[in-house]
Tab-separated table of C-alpha atoms and ligand atoms in Angstrom:
chain	number	residue	atom	x	y	z
A	1	MET	CA	13.357	3.289	26.430
A	2	THR	CA	12.348	3.317	30.081
A	3	SER	CA	8.810	2.561	31.199
A	4	VAL	CA	6.588	5.623	31.427
A	5	ALA	CA	3.040	6.377	32.518
A	6	THR	CA	0.349	5.065	30.207
A	7	SER	CA	-1.960	7.393	28.323
A	8	VAL	CA	-5.767	7.537	28.643
A	9	GLN	CA	-8.468	7.492	25.999
A	10	VAL	CA	-11.069	10.214	26.523
A	11	CYS	CA	-14.413	10.522	24.718
A	12	GLU	CA	-14.460	13.802	22.817
A	13	ASP	CA	-18.234	14.112	23.298
A	14	CYS	CA	-19.029	13.044	26.878
A	15	GLY	CA	-15.618	12.916	28.581
A	16	THR	CA	-15.756	9.187	29.508
A	17	GLU	CA	-12.234	7.885	30.227
A	18	LEU	CA	-10.916	4.481	29.161
A	19	ASP	CA	-7.529	2.989	29.878
A	20	GLU	CA	-4.930	2.851	27.135
A	21	LEU	CA	-5.355	-0.846	26.327
A	22	ASN	CA	-9.155	-0.720	26.099
A	23	ALA	CA	-10.029	-1.814	22.553
A	24	ALA	CA	-13.596	-0.422	22.421
A	25	GLY	CA	-12.638	1.844	19.495
A	26	VAL	CA	-15.460	4.309	20.248
A	27	CYS	CA	-16.989	5.552	23.509
A	28	PRO	CA	-19.032	2.744	25.088
A	29	SER	CA	-21.346	5.314	26.772
A	30	CYS	CA	-22.294	7.599	23.856
A	31	GLY	CA	-20.608	6.244	20.697
A	32	GLY	CA	-18.415	9.374	20.414
A	33	LEU	CA	-14.873	9.333	19.038
A	34	LEU	CA	-12.001	8.763	21.447
A	35	GLU	CA	-8.885	10.888	21.800
A	36	LEU	CA	-5.615	9.875	23.450
A	37	ARG	CA	-4.138	12.041	26.187
A	38	HIS	CA	-0.530	11.510	27.186
A	39	VAL	CA	1.329	12.407	30.348
A	40	LEU	CA	3.725	14.941	28.894
A	41	VAL	CA	7.342	14.308	29.785
A	42	GLY	CA	9.834	16.991	28.853
A	43	GLU	CA	9.298	20.358	27.251
A	44	GLY	CA	10.293	22.320	24.161
A	45	PRO	CA	14.104	22.512	24.125
A	46	ALA	CA	14.631	19.170	25.906
A	47	LEU	CA	12.184	17.411	23.600
A	48	ARG	CA	13.754	18.947	20.505
A	49	THR	CA	17.187	17.695	21.569
A	50	ARG	CA	15.854	14.223	22.291
A	51	PHE	CA	14.127	14.044	18.880
A	52	ALA	CA	17.278	15.263	17.138
A	53	ASP	CA	19.509	12.730	18.952
A	54	ARG	CA	17.353	9.851	17.721
A	55	ARG	CA	17.894	10.900	14.097
A	56	SER	CA	21.233	9.094	14.095
A	57	ALA	CA	19.627	5.701	14.833
A	58	LEU	CA	20.167	3.189	12.036
A	59	ARG	CA	17.582	0.590	13.083
A	60	GLY	CA	14.670	0.064	15.443
A	61	PRO	CA	11.947	2.505	16.533
A	62	ASP	CA	14.252	5.526	16.759
A	63	ALA	CA	14.881	5.194	13.004
A	64	SER	CA	11.155	5.725	12.387
A	65	GLY	CA	9.841	9.197	11.629
A	66	VAL	CA	6.848	8.310	13.787
A	67	TRP	CA	8.368	6.654	16.858
A	68	ARG	CA	11.158	9.216	17.094
A	69	TYR	CA	8.426	11.498	18.475
A	70	ARG	CA	7.012	8.824	20.776
A	71	GLU	CA	6.569	11.133	23.805
A	72	LEU	CA	3.784	12.770	21.765
A	73	VAL	CA	2.580	9.593	20.014
A	74	LEU	CA	2.432	6.590	22.370
A	75	PRO	CA	4.971	6.976	25.184
A	76	SER	CA	4.352	3.625	26.881
A	77	ALA	CA	5.031	1.384	23.837
A	78	ARG	CA	8.100	-0.813	24.423
A	79	PRO	CA	10.589	-1.224	21.537
A	80	ASP	CA	9.879	-4.954	21.308
A	81	GLU	CA	6.147	-4.266	20.858
A	82	ILE	CA	6.528	-1.809	18.000
A	83	VAL	CA	5.650	-2.922	14.451
A	84	THR	CA	7.663	-0.634	12.174
A	85	HIS	CA	9.133	-0.722	8.651
A	86	PRO	CA	10.319	2.023	9.557
A	87	GLU	CA	8.057	4.747	8.162
A	88	GLY	CA	8.118	8.531	7.932
A	89	ASN	CA	11.418	10.348	7.264
A	90	THR	CA	9.790	11.829	4.178
A	91	PRO	CA	11.408	14.709	2.286
A	92	LEU	CA	10.472	18.384	2.398
A	93	LEU	CA	11.039	19.566	-1.170
A	94	ASP	CA	11.058	22.865	-2.969
A	95	SER	CA	10.118	23.224	-6.614
A	96	ARG	CA	10.500	26.288	-8.778
A	97	ALA	CA	8.005	24.888	-11.311
A	98	VAL	CA	5.252	24.130	-8.795
A	99	ALA	CA	5.732	27.426	-6.928
A	100	ARG	CA	5.537	29.311	-10.235
A	101	TRP	CA	2.351	27.482	-11.274
A	102	ILE	CA	0.762	28.379	-7.946
A	103	GLY	CA	1.668	32.041	-8.494
A	104	PHE	CA	4.506	32.554	-6.014
A	105	GLU	CA	7.350	34.767	-7.220
A	106	SER	CA	9.901	33.054	-4.991
A	107	PRO	CA	10.223	29.239	-4.853
A	108	GLU	CA	11.005	29.593	-1.150
A	109	ARG	CA	7.354	30.392	-0.400
A	110	LEU	CA	6.329	26.782	-1.038
A	111	LEU	CA	7.603	23.539	0.424
A	112	ILE	CA	6.217	20.131	-0.414
A	113	LYS	CA	6.079	17.414	2.241
A	114	HIS	CA	5.990	14.189	0.245
A	115	GLU	CA	4.233	11.468	2.195
A	116	GLY	CA	4.239	9.231	-0.873
A	117	HIS	CA	7.771	8.276	0.253
A	118	ASN	CA	6.394	6.053	3.008
A	119	PRO	CA	6.820	2.244	2.757
A	120	THR	CA	3.443	1.599	1.100
A	121	GLY	CA	3.431	4.935	-0.706
A	122	SER	CA	1.059	6.998	1.426
A	123	PHE	CA	0.821	8.854	4.732
A	124	LYS	CA	-1.395	6.064	6.089
A	125	ASP	CA	1.704	4.128	7.214
A	126	ARG	CA	2.321	6.689	9.942
A	127	GLY	CA	-1.027	5.979	11.573
A	128	MET	CA	-0.930	2.282	10.802
A	129	THR	CA	2.365	1.551	12.601
A	130	VAL	CA	0.764	2.864	15.793
A	131	ALA	CA	-2.669	1.275	15.279
A	132	ILE	CA	-1.203	-2.154	14.488
A	133	THR	CA	1.262	-1.904	17.386
A	134	GLN	CA	-1.657	-1.094	19.659
A	135	ALA	CA	-3.852	-3.865	18.194
A	136	LYS	CA	-1.093	-6.346	19.069
A	137	ARG	CA	-0.662	-4.865	22.544
A	138	SER	CA	-4.364	-5.312	23.222
A	139	SER	CA	-4.314	-8.889	21.867
A	140	ALA	CA	-6.377	-8.368	18.698
A	141	ARG	CA	-7.331	-11.553	16.830
A	142	ALA	CA	-7.889	-9.720	13.534
A	143	VAL	CA	-7.939	-6.181	12.131
A	144	ALA	CA	-10.195	-4.464	9.591
A	145	CYS	CA	-10.803	-1.207	7.757
A	146	ALA	CA	-12.989	0.425	5.146
A	147	SER	CA	-10.925	2.192	2.532
A	148	THR	CA	-10.653	4.052	-0.741
A	149	GLY	CA	-7.395	2.095	-1.181
A	150	ASN	CA	-4.490	3.614	0.704
A	151	THR	CA	-5.589	2.638	4.189
A	152	SER	CA	-6.263	-0.895	2.963
A	153	ALA	CA	-2.798	-1.152	1.359
A	154	SER	CA	-1.182	0.089	4.547
A	155	LEU	CA	-3.286	-2.076	6.854
A	156	ALA	CA	-2.558	-5.130	4.701
A	157	ALA	CA	1.203	-4.534	4.869
A	158	TYR	CA	1.414	-3.809	8.591
A	159	ALA	CA	-0.974	-6.654	9.498
A	160	ALA	CA	1.249	-9.001	7.490
A	161	ARG	CA	4.314	-7.739	9.403
A	162	ALA	CA	2.458	-8.322	12.675
A	163	GLU	CA	1.119	-11.706	11.481
A	164	LEU	CA	-2.478	-10.639	12.106
A	165	PRO	CA	-5.360	-11.566	9.763
A	166	ALA	CA	-6.704	-8.503	7.909
A	167	LEU	CA	-10.121	-7.813	6.403
A	168	VAL	CA	-10.757	-4.806	4.158
A	169	PHE	CA	-13.973	-3.282	2.785
A	170	VAL	CA	-13.469	-1.300	-0.428
A	171	PRO	CA	-15.938	0.263	-2.889
A	172	LYS	CA	-16.234	-2.019	-5.913
A	173	GLY	CA	-14.755	-0.440	-9.054
A	174	LYS	CA	-13.611	2.735	-7.267
A	175	VAL	CA	-10.132	1.829	-6.016
A	176	ALA	CA	-7.047	2.880	-7.993
A	177	GLY	CA	-5.053	0.013	-9.504
A	178	GLY	CA	-1.835	0.401	-7.513
A	179	LYS	CA	-3.660	0.417	-4.187
A	180	LEU	CA	-5.745	-2.632	-5.000
A	181	ALA	CA	-2.664	-4.517	-6.169
A	182	GLN	CA	-0.910	-3.774	-2.872
A	183	THR	CA	-3.892	-4.743	-0.733
A	184	ILE	CA	-4.298	-8.102	-2.418
A	185	ALA	CA	-0.578	-8.853	-2.644
A	186	TYR	CA	0.081	-8.094	1.033
A	187	GLY	CA	-2.567	-10.708	1.782
A	188	ALA	CA	-5.618	-8.920	3.191
A	189	ARG	CA	-8.990	-10.602	2.687
A	190	THR	CA	-10.481	-8.066	0.263
A	191	LEU	CA	-14.235	-7.445	0.077
A	192	PHE	CA	-15.606	-5.505	-2.925
A	193	VAL	CA	-18.636	-3.767	-1.458
A	194	ARG	CA	-21.396	-2.696	-3.853
A	195	GLY	CA	-21.486	0.886	-2.610
A	196	GLY	CA	-19.195	3.841	-1.910
A	197	PHE	CA	-16.679	4.454	0.895
A	198	ASP	CA	-19.377	5.719	3.256
A	199	GLU	CA	-21.304	2.431	2.985
A	200	CYS	CA	-18.032	0.491	3.411
A	201	LEU	CA	-17.271	2.334	6.652
A	202	THR	CA	-20.770	1.784	8.070
A	203	LEU	CA	-20.485	-1.931	7.300
A	204	ALA	CA	-16.920	-2.203	8.644
A	205	ARG	CA	-17.973	-0.507	11.882
A	206	SER	CA	-20.919	-2.844	12.532
A	207	ALA	CA	-19.089	-5.987	11.405
A	208	SER	CA	-16.066	-5.179	13.597
A	209	ALA	CA	-18.241	-4.501	16.649
A	210	GLU	CA	-20.245	-7.712	16.177
A	211	LEU	CA	-17.358	-9.982	15.269
A	212	GLY	CA	-14.796	-8.650	17.763
A	213	ILE	CA	-12.383	-7.401	15.092
A	214	HIS	CA	-10.233	-4.304	15.730
A	215	LEU	CA	-11.279	-1.475	13.393
A	216	LEU	CA	-8.264	0.537	12.241
A	217	ASN	CA	-9.891	3.389	10.319
A	218	SER	CA	-8.929	6.887	11.419
A	219	VAL	CA	-11.842	6.869	13.879
A	220	ASN	CA	-9.305	4.743	15.819
A	221	PRO	CA	-7.477	7.236	18.073
A	222	PHE	CA	-4.114	5.484	17.675
A	223	ARG	CA	-4.137	6.214	13.928
A	224	ILE	CA	-4.475	9.911	14.701
A	225	GLU	CA	-1.487	9.819	17.087
A	226	GLY	CA	0.759	8.361	14.377
A	227	GLN	CA	-0.397	10.783	11.694
A	228	LYS	CA	0.468	13.740	13.943
A	229	SER	CA	4.107	12.933	13.200
A	230	ILE	CA	3.750	14.392	9.674
A	231	VAL	CA	3.457	17.780	11.348
A	232	PHE	CA	6.191	17.153	13.951
A	233	GLU	CA	8.575	16.038	11.241
A	234	LEU	CA	7.925	18.968	8.921
A	235	LEU	CA	8.268	21.415	11.805
A	236	GLU	CA	11.562	19.796	12.767
A	237	GLN	CA	12.737	20.025	9.130
A	238	LEU	CA	11.981	23.763	9.384
A	239	GLU	CA	14.023	23.920	12.616
A	240	TRP	CA	10.773	24.409	14.532
A	241	ARG	CA	9.994	27.686	12.780
A	242	ALA	CA	6.334	27.285	11.919
A	243	PRO	CA	5.198	28.122	8.374
A	244	ASP	CA	2.171	30.375	7.850
A	245	TRP	CA	0.043	27.623	6.294
A	246	ILE	CA	-0.103	23.851	6.065
A	247	ALA	CA	-2.304	22.613	3.203
A	248	LEU	CA	-3.621	19.064	2.893
A	249	PRO	CA	-6.274	17.132	0.985
A	250	ALA	CA	-9.317	16.215	3.082
A	251	GLY	CA	-11.689	13.267	2.759
A	252	ASN	CA	-12.742	11.402	5.877
A	253	LEU	CA	-11.066	14.219	7.901
A	254	GLY	CA	-8.822	11.978	10.006
A	255	ASN	CA	-5.707	13.708	8.788
A	256	THR	CA	-7.157	17.205	9.260
A	257	SER	CA	-7.959	16.174	12.845
A	258	ALA	CA	-4.469	14.746	13.342
A	259	PHE	CA	-2.853	17.954	12.079
A	260	GLY	CA	-4.973	20.038	14.466
A	261	LYS	CA	-4.016	17.841	17.408
A	262	ALA	CA	-0.340	17.855	16.429
A	263	LEU	CA	-0.282	21.642	16.357
A	264	ARG	CA	-2.054	21.797	19.738
A	265	ASP	CA	0.542	19.373	21.197
A	266	ALA	CA	3.472	21.208	19.602
A	267	ARG	CA	2.269	24.513	21.003
A	268	GLU	CA	1.450	23.143	24.467
A	269	SER	CA	4.787	21.365	24.816
A	270	GLY	CA	6.690	24.464	23.710
A	271	LEU	CA	8.042	23.022	20.450
A	272	ILE	CA	6.649	25.991	18.515
A	273	ASP	CA	5.466	29.407	19.650
A	274	ARG	CA	3.113	30.141	16.758
A	275	VAL	CA	0.474	27.947	15.137
A	276	PRO	CA	0.226	27.755	11.319
A	277	ARG	CA	-3.193	27.980	9.679
A	278	LEU	CA	-4.562	24.740	8.239
A	279	CYS	CA	-5.930	24.672	4.716
A	280	ALA	CA	-8.118	21.583	4.123
A	281	VAL	CA	-8.830	21.003	0.443
A	282	GLN	CA	-11.633	18.815	-0.887
A	283	ALA	CA	-12.676	17.831	-4.404
A	284	GLU	CA	-15.643	19.890	-5.535
A	285	GLY	CA	-17.818	16.802	-6.051
A	286	ALA	CA	-17.037	15.535	-2.538
A	287	ALA	CA	-16.854	18.705	-0.471
A	288	PRO	CA	-19.234	18.496	2.508
A	289	PHE	CA	-16.640	20.020	4.865
A	290	ALA	CA	-15.802	22.941	2.565
A	291	ARG	CA	-19.547	23.622	2.045
A	292	SER	CA	-20.127	23.637	5.790
A	293	PHE	CA	-17.116	25.915	6.373
A	294	GLU	CA	-18.805	28.578	4.213
A	295	HIS	CA	-21.512	28.771	6.897
A	296	GLY	CA	-19.203	28.682	9.912
A	297	PHE	CA	-19.746	24.913	10.330
A	298	ALA	CA	-23.300	25.686	11.488
A	299	GLU	CA	-24.429	22.252	10.314
A	300	ARG	CA	-22.992	18.897	9.376
A	301	VAL	CA	-23.319	18.433	5.624
A	302	THR	CA	-23.352	15.148	3.688
A	303	VAL	CA	-23.235	14.726	-0.112
A	304	GLN	CA	-23.330	11.983	-2.758
A	305	PRO	CA	-19.614	12.081	-3.624
A	306	GLU	CA	-18.133	11.979	-7.127
A	307	THR	CA	-14.564	12.871	-8.138
A	308	ILE	CA	-11.646	11.587	-10.171
A	309	ALA	CA	-9.637	11.730	-6.918
A	310	THR	CA	-11.005	8.405	-5.668
A	311	ALA	CA	-8.976	8.586	-2.426
A	312	ILE	CA	-11.183	11.446	-1.210
A	313	ARG	CA	-14.480	10.342	-2.773
A	314	ILE	CA	-16.255	10.590	0.589
A	315	GLY	CA	-19.630	12.207	1.337
A	316	ALA	CA	-20.077	11.698	5.088
A	317	PRO	CA	-16.699	12.220	6.810
A	318	ALA	CA	-16.394	10.377	10.128
A	319	SER	CA	-13.956	12.689	11.970
A	320	TRP	CA	-16.181	15.753	11.509
A	321	ASN	CA	-16.251	17.265	15.018
A	322	ARG	CA	-12.551	16.954	15.661
A	323	ALA	CA	-11.747	18.402	12.241
A	324	VAL	CA	-14.002	21.393	12.980
A	325	ARG	CA	-12.057	21.850	16.208
A	326	ALA	CA	-8.777	21.702	14.248
A	327	MET	CA	-10.008	24.415	11.891
A	328	ARG	CA	-11.234	26.647	14.705
A	329	GLU	CA	-8.024	26.292	16.751
A	330	THR	CA	-5.780	27.103	13.784
A	331	ASN	CA	-7.981	29.765	12.156
A	332	GLY	CA	-8.071	27.303	9.286
A	333	VAL	CA	-9.765	27.454	5.902
A	334	ALA	CA	-11.609	24.665	4.072
A	335	THR	CA	-11.981	24.970	0.327
A	336	SER	CA	-12.674	22.854	-2.741
A	337	VAL	CA	-11.173	22.496	-6.214
A	338	THR	CA	-12.561	20.998	-9.426
A	339	ASP	CA	-11.357	17.739	-10.930
A	340	ALA	CA	-9.843	19.762	-13.786
A	341	GLU	CA	-7.834	21.838	-11.278
A	342	ILE	CA	-6.716	18.667	-9.490
A	343	LEU	CA	-5.554	17.080	-12.749
A	344	GLU	CA	-3.688	20.194	-13.840
A	345	ALA	CA	-1.944	20.488	-10.459
A	346	LYS	CA	-1.033	16.818	-10.627
A	347	ALA	CA	0.408	17.190	-14.137
A	348	VAL	CA	2.580	20.099	-12.938
A	349	ILE	CA	3.750	18.228	-9.816
A	350	ASP	CA	4.467	15.100	-11.887
A	351	ALA	CA	6.369	17.027	-14.574
A	352	ALA	CA	8.469	18.660	-11.839
A	353	GLY	CA	9.843	15.176	-11.132
A	354	ILE	CA	8.021	14.962	-7.815
A	355	GLY	CA	4.823	13.130	-8.690
A	356	CYS	CA	1.743	12.258	-6.678
A	357	GLU	CA	-1.677	10.662	-6.941
A	358	PRO	CA	-4.710	12.812	-7.909
A	359	ALA	CA	-6.077	13.424	-4.378
A	360	SER	CA	-2.685	14.662	-3.191
A	361	ALA	CA	-2.581	17.322	-5.891
A	362	ALA	CA	-5.725	18.886	-4.388
A	363	SER	CA	-3.558	20.472	-1.674
A	364	VAL	CA	-1.461	22.309	-4.272
A	365	ALA	CA	-4.515	23.278	-6.362
A	366	GLY	CA	-6.132	24.632	-3.189
A	367	VAL	CA	-3.113	26.806	-2.394
A	368	ARG	CA	-3.231	28.237	-5.924
A	369	LYS	CA	-6.913	29.082	-5.497
A	370	LEU	CA	-6.411	30.746	-2.090
A	371	LEU	CA	-3.432	32.732	-3.345
A	372	ALA	CA	-5.500	34.009	-6.284
A	373	SER	CA	-8.340	35.018	-3.938
A	374	GLY	CA	-5.919	36.775	-1.558
A	375	THR	CA	-6.609	34.479	1.421
A	376	ILE	CA	-2.988	33.323	1.206
A	377	SER	CA	-0.566	36.214	0.752
A	378	ARG	CA	2.430	36.288	-1.578
A	379	ASP	CA	4.733	36.677	1.435
A	380	ASP	CA	3.341	33.653	3.275
A	381	ARG	CA	5.322	30.458	3.700
A	382	VAL	CA	3.251	27.414	2.801
A	383	VAL	CA	3.821	23.702	3.259
A	384	SER	CA	1.667	21.547	0.961
A	385	VAL	CA	1.369	17.895	1.911
A	386	LEU	CA	1.336	15.302	-0.867
A	387	THR	CA	-0.373	12.303	0.660
A	388	GLY	CA	0.262	9.542	-1.886
A	389	HIS	CA	2.700	8.347	-4.567
A	390	LEU	CA	2.246	8.786	-8.328
A	391	LEU	CA	2.256	4.999	-8.900
A	392	LYS	CA	-0.833	4.529	-6.763
A	393	ASP	CA	-3.015	5.486	-9.725
A	394	PRO	CA	-1.355	4.705	-13.076
A	395	ASP	CA	-4.721	4.820	-14.908
A	396	ALA	CA	-5.144	8.510	-14.038
A	397	VAL	CA	-1.742	9.190	-15.635
A	398	ALA	CA	-2.468	7.162	-18.778
A	399	GLU	CA	-5.807	8.864	-19.258
A	400	TYR	CA	-4.489	12.417	-18.809
A	401	HIS	CA	-1.543	11.911	-21.132
A	402	ALA	CA	-3.399	9.974	-23.852
A	403	ALA	CA	-3.764	13.088	-26.043
A	404	ARG	CA	-3.124	16.815	-25.787
A	405	SER	CA	-6.211	19.040	-25.684
A	406	ALA	CA	-7.323	22.455	-24.433
A	407	ASP	CA	-8.201	21.051	-21.023
A	408	ARG	CA	-5.065	18.835	-20.882
A	409	PRO	CA	-2.345	21.442	-21.585
A	410	HIS	CA	0.405	19.418	-19.892
A	411	ALA	CA	-0.343	16.135	-21.670
A	412	ASN	CA	2.740	14.243	-22.845
A	413	PRO	CA	1.371	11.535	-25.136
A	414	PRO	CA	3.757	8.749	-26.136
A	415	ILE	CA	4.609	8.649	-29.846
A	416	GLU	CA	4.536	5.419	-31.821
A	417	ILE	CA	7.258	5.036	-34.484
A	418	GLU	CA	8.796	2.550	-36.893
A	419	PRO	CA	12.251	1.354	-35.747
A	420	LEU	CA	14.081	3.899	-37.971
A	421	VAL	CA	16.508	6.740	-37.146
A	422	SER	CA	14.630	8.944	-39.620
A	423	GLU	CA	11.520	8.531	-37.476
A	424	VAL	CA	13.446	9.589	-34.358
A	425	GLU	CA	14.770	12.616	-36.243
A	426	ARG	CA	11.251	13.565	-37.282
A	427	VAL	CA	10.123	13.437	-33.661
A	428	MET	CA	13.121	15.475	-32.463
A	429	ARG	CA	12.363	18.170	-35.067
A	430	GLY	CA	8.645	18.128	-34.320
B	1	F0G	N1	-5.012	11.734	0.393
B	1	F0G	C1	-4.962	10.425	0.138
B	1	F0G	C2	-3.975	9.943	-0.863
B	1	F0G	C3	-5.826	9.545	0.816
B	1	F0G	O1	-5.754	8.245	0.561
B	1	F0G	C4	-6.750	10.069	1.744
B	1	F0G	C5	-7.672	9.188	2.450
B	1	F0G	C6	-6.757	11.449	1.973
B	1	F0G	C7	-5.872	12.249	1.276
B	1	F0G	C8	-7.686	12.104	2.924
B	1	F0G	O2	-7.379	11.839	4.263
B	1	F0G	O3	-9.513	10.769	4.923
B	1	F0G	O4	-7.886	11.560	6.627
B	1	F0G	O5	-9.196	13.179	5.285
B	1	F0G	N2	-7.799	7.951	2.206
B	1	F0G	C9	-8.605	7.032	2.990
B	1	F0G	C10	-8.319	5.604	2.576
B	1	F0G	C11	-10.037	7.385	3.065
B	1	F0G	O6	-9.156	4.735	2.766
B	1	F0G	O7	-7.216	5.335	2.094
B	1	F0G	P1	-8.554	11.838	5.349
């Protein structure tokens, strides 16, 4: 890597500019969210070749599915500064069973980008490698986040790699078992806040500002830059032929914002010539963005969130304005699905041998709903993003499969037997 021009941070609300290493986190003038702007080097064909050449790297930043796209992520980072596992390089899968459940006649209409294949089992690692790298570059003493569990697991792991102390704020009793286990085991100081995610984020924001700790939630612009690589990588896996739709689950709206920015960058740098439509899917009990979409985003909605998909149990999403921009620029659609639809989608994805956590399945359930309503057409090509691994939430699996019932048609309850061949025979016949 040669040294290149640094990027600037620009306030999305008032236009204030800060230099790349400024660690303010939000605009010091108006409190607005910051966005990174890079000096673009190279264009479409040249960039594509450069990205492809790096695919052969066995170690170091080029082996990362985030840093391979560094011209569009954080061009000035030096290899020795980068904290990477590596991450990314997640598969783009097809599945006859999932496509059929959605209602597509051909399995080729649906591809599944499985972000659960990241080092800590969720897409958060893509943002965290950049945010932790940047925290180190700007001499952070400690890092923090509020989380429904995946961000905290990722922050804990990357902070440990960077040897930085980590502090996480999570809603007491509302974090899935796998995520909590990771967060604690990777060594983050874990605070059980008596409240939901929204209260955790408010507290994490004030505590970080007062105590001089770097806040690494997706309000942090460096997280967004890393998460854009989900889109770059899936476009590259499609040989830069854009699909018609990209569907993803939406909670705090950081990822929706990142996808919008990635598509803007890909279009502006000539990597693609057509922009897919985004489909942001929320859980019905935590759907402020989908509600607001129904009225053209005329007002910012907040709700008291409740859903089985604890990862997206969020009532006051922080990245609202930039997510609205993402939807407008991509002619996107926001929708919501019930917990029952989420659980059914998850059971189908799991039984297809792919597997995901409940929130992730919302993207597939949302595609099914929009296909049924005619918003998505049978000839469209759709990429659904699964954001987290099945093992993140083993309790959700145990509960669904405990017994078969009308509302649990895919349940696969374990069968207890005596240690006798006759018992096995009985089960096989049954
Ligand atoms: N899917 C999973 C598995 C998540 O963990 C999250 C967010 C989302 C989707 C939604 O992404 O917030 O950018 O709209 N999890 C955060 C966390 C809130 O703390 O782990 P978003």
